[in-house]
PDB file of C-alpha atoms in Angstrom:
ATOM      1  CA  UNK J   8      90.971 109.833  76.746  1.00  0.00           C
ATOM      2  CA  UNK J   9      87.499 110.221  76.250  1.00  0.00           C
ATOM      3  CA  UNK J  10      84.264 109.250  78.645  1.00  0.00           C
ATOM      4  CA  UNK J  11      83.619 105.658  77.361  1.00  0.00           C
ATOM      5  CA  UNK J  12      87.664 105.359  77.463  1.00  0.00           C
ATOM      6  CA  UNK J  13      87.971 106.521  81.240  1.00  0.00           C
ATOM      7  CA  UNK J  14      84.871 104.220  81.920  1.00  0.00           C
ATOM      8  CA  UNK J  15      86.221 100.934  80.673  1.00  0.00           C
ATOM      9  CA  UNK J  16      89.835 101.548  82.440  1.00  0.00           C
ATOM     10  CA  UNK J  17      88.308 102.700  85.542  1.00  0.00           C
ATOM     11  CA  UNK J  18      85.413 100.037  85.531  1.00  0.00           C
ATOM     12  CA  UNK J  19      82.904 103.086  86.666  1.00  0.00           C
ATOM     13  CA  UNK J  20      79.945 103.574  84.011  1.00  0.00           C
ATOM     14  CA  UNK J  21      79.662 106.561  82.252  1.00  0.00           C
ATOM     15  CA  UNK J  22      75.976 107.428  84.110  1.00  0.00           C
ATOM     16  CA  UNK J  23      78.490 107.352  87.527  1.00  0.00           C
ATOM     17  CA  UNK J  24      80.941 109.385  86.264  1.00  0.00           C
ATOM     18  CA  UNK J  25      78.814 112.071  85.165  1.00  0.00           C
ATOM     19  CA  UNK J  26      77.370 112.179  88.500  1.00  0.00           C
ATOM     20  CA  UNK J  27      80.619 112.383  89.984  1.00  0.00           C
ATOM     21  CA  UNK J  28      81.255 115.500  87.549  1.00  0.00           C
ATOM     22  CA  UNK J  29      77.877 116.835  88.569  1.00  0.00           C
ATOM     23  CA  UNK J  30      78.828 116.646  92.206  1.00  0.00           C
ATOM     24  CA  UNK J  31      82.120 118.066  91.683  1.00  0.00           C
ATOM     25  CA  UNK J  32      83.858 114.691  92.638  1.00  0.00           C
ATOM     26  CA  UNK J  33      85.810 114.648  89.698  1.00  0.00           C
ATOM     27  CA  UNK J  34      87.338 118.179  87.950  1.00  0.00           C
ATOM     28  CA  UNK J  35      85.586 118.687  84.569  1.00  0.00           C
ATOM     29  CA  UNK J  36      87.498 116.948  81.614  1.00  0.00           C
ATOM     30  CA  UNK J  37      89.677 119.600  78.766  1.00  0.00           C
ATOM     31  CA  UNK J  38      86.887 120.412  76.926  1.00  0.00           C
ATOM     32  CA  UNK J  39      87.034 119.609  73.101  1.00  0.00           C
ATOM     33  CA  UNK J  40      83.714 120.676  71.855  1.00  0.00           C
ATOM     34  CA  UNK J  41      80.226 121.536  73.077  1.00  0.00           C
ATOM     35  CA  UNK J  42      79.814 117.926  73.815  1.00  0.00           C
ATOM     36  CA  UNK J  43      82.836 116.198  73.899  1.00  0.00           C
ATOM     37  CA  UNK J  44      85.703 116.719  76.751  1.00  0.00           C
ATOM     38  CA  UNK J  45      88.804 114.674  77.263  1.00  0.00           C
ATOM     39  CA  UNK J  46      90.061 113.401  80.195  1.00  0.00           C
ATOM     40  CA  UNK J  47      93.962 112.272  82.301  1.00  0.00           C
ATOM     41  CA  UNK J  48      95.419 109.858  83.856  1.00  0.00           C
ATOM     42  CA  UNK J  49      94.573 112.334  87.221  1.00  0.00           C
ATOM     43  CA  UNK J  50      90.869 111.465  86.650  1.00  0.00           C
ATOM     44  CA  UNK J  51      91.848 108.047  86.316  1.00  0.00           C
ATOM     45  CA  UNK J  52      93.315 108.329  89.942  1.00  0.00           C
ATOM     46  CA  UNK J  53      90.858 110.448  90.913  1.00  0.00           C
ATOM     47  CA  UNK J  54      87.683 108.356  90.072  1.00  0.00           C
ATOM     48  CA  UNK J  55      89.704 105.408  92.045  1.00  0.00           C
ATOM     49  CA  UNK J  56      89.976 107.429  95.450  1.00  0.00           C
ATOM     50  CA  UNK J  57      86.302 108.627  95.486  1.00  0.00           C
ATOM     51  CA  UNK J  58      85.491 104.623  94.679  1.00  0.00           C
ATOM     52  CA  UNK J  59      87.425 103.856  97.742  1.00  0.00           C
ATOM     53  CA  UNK J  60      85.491 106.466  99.840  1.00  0.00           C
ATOM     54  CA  UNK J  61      82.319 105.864  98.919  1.00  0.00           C
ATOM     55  CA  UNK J  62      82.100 102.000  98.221  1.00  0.00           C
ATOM     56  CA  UNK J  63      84.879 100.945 100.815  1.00  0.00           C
ATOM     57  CA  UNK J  64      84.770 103.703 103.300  1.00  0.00           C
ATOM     58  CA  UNK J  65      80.894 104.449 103.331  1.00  0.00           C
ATOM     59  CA  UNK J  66      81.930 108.303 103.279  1.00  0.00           C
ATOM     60  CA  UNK J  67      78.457 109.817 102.029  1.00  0.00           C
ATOM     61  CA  UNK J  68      79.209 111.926  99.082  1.00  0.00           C
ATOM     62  CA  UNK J  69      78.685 115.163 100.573  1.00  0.00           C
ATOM     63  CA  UNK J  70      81.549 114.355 103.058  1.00  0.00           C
ATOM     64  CA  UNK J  71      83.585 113.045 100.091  1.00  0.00           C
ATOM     65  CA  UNK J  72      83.107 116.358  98.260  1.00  0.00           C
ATOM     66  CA  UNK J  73      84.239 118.016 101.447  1.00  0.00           C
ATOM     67  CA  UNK J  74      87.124 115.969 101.921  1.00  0.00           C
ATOM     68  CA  UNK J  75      87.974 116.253  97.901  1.00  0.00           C
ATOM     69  CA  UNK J  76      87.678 119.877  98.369  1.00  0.00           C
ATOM     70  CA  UNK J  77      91.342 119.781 101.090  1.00  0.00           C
ATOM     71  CA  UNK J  78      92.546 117.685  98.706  1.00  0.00           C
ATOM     72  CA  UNK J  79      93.119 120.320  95.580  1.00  0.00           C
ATOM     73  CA  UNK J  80      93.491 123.469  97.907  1.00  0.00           C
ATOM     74  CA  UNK J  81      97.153 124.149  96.967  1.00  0.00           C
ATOM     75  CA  UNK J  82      96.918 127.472  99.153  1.00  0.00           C
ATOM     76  CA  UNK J  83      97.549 125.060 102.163  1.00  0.00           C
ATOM     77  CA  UNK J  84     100.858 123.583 103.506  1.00  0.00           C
ATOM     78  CA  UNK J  85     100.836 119.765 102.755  1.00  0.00           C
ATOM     79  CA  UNK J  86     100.626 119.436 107.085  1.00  0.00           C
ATOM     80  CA  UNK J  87      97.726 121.504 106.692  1.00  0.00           C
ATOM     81  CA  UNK J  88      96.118 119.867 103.614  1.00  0.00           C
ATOM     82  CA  UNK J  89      96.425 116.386 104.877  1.00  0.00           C
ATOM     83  CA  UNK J  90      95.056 116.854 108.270  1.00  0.00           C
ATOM     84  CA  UNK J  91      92.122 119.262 106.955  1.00  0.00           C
ATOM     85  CA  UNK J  92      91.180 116.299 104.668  1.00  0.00           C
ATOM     86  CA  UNK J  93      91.462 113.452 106.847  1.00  0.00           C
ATOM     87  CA  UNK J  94      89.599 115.268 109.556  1.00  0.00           C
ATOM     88  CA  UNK J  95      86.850 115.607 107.115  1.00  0.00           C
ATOM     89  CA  UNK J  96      86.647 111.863 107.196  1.00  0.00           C
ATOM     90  CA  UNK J  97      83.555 110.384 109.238  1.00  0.00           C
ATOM     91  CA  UNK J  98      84.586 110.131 112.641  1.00  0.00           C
ATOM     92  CA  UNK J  99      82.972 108.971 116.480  1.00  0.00           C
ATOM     93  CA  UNK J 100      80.196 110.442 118.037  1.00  0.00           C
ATOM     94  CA  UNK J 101      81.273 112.625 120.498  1.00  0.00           C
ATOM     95  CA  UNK J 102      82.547 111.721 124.027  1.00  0.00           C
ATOM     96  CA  UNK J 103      79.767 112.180 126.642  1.00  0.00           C
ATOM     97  CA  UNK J 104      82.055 114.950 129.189  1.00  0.00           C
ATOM     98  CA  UNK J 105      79.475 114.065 132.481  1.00  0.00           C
ATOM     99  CA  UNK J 106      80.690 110.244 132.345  1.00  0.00           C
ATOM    100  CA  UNK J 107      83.522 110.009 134.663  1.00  0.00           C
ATOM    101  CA  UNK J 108      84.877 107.074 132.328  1.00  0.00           C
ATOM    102  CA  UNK J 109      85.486 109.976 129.734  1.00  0.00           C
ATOM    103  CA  UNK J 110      86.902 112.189 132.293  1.00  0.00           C
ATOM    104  CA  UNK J 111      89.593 109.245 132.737  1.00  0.00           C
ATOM    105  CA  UNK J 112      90.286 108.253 129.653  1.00  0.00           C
ATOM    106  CA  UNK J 113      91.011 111.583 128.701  1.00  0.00           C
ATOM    107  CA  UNK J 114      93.711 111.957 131.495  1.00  0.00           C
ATOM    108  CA  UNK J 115      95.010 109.039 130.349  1.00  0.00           C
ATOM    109  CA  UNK J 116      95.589 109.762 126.476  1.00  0.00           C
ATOM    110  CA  UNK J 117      96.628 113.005 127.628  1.00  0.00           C
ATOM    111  CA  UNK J 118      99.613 111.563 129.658  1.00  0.00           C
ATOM    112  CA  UNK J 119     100.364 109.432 126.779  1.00  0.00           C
ATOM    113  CA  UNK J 120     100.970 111.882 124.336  1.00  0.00           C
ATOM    114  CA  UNK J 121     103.659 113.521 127.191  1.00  0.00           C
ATOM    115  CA  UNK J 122     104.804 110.209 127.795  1.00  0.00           C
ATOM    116  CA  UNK J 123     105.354 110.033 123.858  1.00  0.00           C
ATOM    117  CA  UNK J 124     106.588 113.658 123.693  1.00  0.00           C
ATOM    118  CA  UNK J 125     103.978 114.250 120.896  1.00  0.00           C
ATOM    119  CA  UNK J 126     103.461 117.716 121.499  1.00  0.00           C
ATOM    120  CA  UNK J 127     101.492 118.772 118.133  1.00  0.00           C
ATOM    121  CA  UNK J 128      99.155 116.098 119.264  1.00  0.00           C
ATOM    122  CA  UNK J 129      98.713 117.901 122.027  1.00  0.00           C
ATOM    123  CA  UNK J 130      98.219 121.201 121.150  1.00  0.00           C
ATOM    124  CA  UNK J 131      95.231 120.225 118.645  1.00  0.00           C
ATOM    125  CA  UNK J 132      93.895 117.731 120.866  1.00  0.00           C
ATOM    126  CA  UNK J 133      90.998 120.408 121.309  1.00  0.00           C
ATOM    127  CA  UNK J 134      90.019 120.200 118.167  1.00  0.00           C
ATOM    128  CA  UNK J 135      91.249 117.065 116.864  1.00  0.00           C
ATOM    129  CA  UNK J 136      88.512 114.223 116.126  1.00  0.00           C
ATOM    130  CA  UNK J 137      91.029 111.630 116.289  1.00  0.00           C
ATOM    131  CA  UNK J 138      92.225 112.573 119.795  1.00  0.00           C
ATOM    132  CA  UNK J 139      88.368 112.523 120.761  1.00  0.00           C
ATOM    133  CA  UNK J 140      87.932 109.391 119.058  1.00  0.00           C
ATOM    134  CA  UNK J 141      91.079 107.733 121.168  1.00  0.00           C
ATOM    135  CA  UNK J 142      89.357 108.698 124.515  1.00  0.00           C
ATOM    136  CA  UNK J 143      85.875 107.235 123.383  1.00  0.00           C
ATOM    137  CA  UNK J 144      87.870 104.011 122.785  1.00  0.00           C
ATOM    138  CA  UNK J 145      89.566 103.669 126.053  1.00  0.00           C
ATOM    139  CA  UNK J 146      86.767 105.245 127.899  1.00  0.00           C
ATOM    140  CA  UNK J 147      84.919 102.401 126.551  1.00  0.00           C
ATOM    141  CA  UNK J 148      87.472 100.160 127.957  1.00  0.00           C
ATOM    142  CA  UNK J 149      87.191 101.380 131.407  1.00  0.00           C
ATOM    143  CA  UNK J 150      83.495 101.093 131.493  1.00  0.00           C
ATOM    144  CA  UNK J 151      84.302  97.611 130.459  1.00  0.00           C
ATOM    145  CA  UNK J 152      87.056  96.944 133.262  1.00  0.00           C
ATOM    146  CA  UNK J 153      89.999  97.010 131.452  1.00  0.00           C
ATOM    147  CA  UNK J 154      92.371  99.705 132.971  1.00  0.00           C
ATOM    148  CA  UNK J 155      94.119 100.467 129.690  1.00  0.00           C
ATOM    149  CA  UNK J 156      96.105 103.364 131.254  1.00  0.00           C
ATOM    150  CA  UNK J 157      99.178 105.598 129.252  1.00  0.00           C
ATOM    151  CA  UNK J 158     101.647 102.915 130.381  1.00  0.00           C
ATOM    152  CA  UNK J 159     100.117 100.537 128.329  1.00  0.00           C
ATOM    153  CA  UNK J 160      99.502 102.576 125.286  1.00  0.00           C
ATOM    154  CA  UNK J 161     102.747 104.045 125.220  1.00  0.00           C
ATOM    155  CA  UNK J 162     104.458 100.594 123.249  1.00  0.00           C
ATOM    156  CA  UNK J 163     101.404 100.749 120.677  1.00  0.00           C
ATOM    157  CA  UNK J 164     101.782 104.140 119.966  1.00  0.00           C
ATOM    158  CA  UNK J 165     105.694 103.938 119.410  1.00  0.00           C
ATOM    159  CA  UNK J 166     104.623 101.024 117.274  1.00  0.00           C
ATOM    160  CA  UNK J 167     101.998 103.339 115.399  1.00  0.00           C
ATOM    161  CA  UNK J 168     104.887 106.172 115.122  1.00  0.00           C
ATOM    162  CA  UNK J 169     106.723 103.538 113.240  1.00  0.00           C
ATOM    163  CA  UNK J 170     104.089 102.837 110.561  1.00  0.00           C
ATOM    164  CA  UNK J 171     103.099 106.171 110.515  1.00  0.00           C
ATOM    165  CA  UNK J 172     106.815 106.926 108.960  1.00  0.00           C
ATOM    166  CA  UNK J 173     106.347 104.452 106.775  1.00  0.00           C
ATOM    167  CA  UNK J 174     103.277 105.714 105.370  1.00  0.00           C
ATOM    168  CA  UNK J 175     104.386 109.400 104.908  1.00  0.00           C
ATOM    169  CA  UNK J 176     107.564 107.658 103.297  1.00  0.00           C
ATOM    170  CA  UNK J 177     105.518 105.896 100.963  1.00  0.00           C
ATOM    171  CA  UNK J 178     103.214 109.042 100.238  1.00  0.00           C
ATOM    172  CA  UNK J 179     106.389 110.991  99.048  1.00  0.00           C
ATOM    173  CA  UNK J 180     107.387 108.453  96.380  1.00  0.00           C
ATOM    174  CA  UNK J 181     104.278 110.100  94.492  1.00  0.00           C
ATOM    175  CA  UNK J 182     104.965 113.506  92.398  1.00  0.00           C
ATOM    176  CA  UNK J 183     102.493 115.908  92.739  1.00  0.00           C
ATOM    177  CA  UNK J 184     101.108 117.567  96.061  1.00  0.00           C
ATOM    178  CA  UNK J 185      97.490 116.235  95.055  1.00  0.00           C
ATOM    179  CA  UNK J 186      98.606 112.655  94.975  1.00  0.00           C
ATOM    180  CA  UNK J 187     100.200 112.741  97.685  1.00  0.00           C
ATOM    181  CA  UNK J 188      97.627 113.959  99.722  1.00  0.00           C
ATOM    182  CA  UNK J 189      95.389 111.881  97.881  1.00  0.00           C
ATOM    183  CA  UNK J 190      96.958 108.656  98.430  1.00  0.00           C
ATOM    184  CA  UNK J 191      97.495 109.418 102.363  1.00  0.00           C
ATOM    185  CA  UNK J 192      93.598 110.211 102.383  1.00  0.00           C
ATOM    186  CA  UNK J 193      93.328 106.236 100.689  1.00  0.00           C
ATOM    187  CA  UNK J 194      95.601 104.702 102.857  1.00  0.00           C
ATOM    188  CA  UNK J 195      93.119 105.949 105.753  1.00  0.00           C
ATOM    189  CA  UNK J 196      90.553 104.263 103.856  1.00  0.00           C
ATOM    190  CA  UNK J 197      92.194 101.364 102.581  1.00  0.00           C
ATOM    191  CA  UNK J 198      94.819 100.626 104.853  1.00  0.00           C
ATOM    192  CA  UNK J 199      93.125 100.419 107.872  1.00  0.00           C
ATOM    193  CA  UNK J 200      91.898  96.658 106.903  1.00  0.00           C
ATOM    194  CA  UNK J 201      94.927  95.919 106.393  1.00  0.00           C
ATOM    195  CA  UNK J 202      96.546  96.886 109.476  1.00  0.00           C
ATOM    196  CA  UNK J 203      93.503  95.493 111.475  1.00  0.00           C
ATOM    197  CA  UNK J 204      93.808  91.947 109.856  1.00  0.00           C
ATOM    198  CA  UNK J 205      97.184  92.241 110.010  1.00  0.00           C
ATOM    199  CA  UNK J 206      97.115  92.563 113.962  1.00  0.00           C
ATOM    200  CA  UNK J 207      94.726  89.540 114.073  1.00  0.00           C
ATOM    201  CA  UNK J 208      97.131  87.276 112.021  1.00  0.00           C
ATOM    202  CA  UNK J 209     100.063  88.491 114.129  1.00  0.00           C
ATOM    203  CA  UNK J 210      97.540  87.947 117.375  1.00  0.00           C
ATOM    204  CA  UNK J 211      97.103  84.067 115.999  1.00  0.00           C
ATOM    205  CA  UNK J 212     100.724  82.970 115.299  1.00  0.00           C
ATOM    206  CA  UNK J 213     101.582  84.322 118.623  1.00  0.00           C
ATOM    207  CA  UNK J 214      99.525  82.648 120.388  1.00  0.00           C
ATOM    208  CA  UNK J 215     100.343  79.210 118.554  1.00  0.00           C
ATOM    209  CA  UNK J 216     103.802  80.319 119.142  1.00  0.00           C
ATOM    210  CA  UNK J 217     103.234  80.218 122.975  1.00  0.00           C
ATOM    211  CA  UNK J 218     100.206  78.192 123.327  1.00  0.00           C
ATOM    212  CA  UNK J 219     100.044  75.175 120.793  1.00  0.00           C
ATOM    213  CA  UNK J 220      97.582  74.428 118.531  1.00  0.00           C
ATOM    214  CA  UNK J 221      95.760  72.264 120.713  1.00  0.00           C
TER     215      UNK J 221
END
């Protein structure tokens, strides 16, 4: 298809689109002539994912290029590939190590992930920005005076192992290596909304369930 084509399906103008190519955003279209190029359906997909980082996620574009960039390195292992890009996503400031809050929260998610027997967890804990993000959270908590200690995380992450198979099973329905990596670096994106409000409807009808209405 050509530009104005892979506009009008995508519903991204054609000044956007160049700046995505500009940016290196989006891989340069087949190119016909000196001023003409046609484009696939992976810019299609493509042009949809950085939409969902940049409008929905509020991923600044030099972080999207970044996390684009794990994305199509085929030289990686897909375990690789997909954590390389998802830690490329914004994450939390880091955790303040002089506040004794932090101090406990980290012994905390740290006997949760034994508790859970999720060793590659915690081998990259060091470097992980997700671990680091899970002891701001419930550091936060304690400051707060809720003791939310590895016995009760342990049921939410069993929970979270659950949908986490369910999202890798739903990643592998896709063909290539990109979109599957692709759509896993979406679902963190996208799916995260859904999950929350889906947690706050579930939080509702239980509590009708064992409360009333009234």
């Amino acid at each position: 298809m050509r530009l104005a084509e892979l506009s009008e399906r995508s519903g991204v103008s054609t000044a956007t689109i160049k700046y995505y190519l500009r940016e290196g955003l989006l891989p340069p279209g087949r190119r016909v002539n000196a001023t003409t190029a046609e484009y696939g359906e992976e810019h299609l997909r493509r042009l949809r994912l950085v939409r969902a980082l940049i409008q929905v996620g509020g991923v600044p574009v030099s972080t999207a290029r970044e996390v684009l960039a794990h994305v199509d390195d085929d030289s990686l292992g897909r375990t690789i590939r997909l954590g390389a890009a998802l830690w490329a996503l914004p994450q939390d400031p880091e955790p303040d190590e002089e506040d004794p809050a932090v101090t406990a929260a980290r012994t905390e998610v740290d006997r949760l992930l034994e508790m859970l027997g999720w060793e590659t967890a915690r081998e990259l804990a060091p470097l992980s920005p997700v671990h680091r993000s899970l002891v701001v959270a419930v550091a936060a908590l304690q400051r707060l005076g809720y003791p939310w200690d590895a016995e009760h995380m342990a049921p939410y992450g069993e929970l979270m192992h659950e949908v986490a198979r369910r999202d890798l099973d739903y990643m592998e329905t896709f063909d290539s290596e990109a979109e599957k990596v692709e759509v896993a670096v979406a679902g963190a994106v996208l799916f995260q909304p859904v999950l929350r409000a889906l947690h706050r409807l579930a939080q509702e009808e239980e509590s009708v369930r064992r409360y009333g209405i009234e």
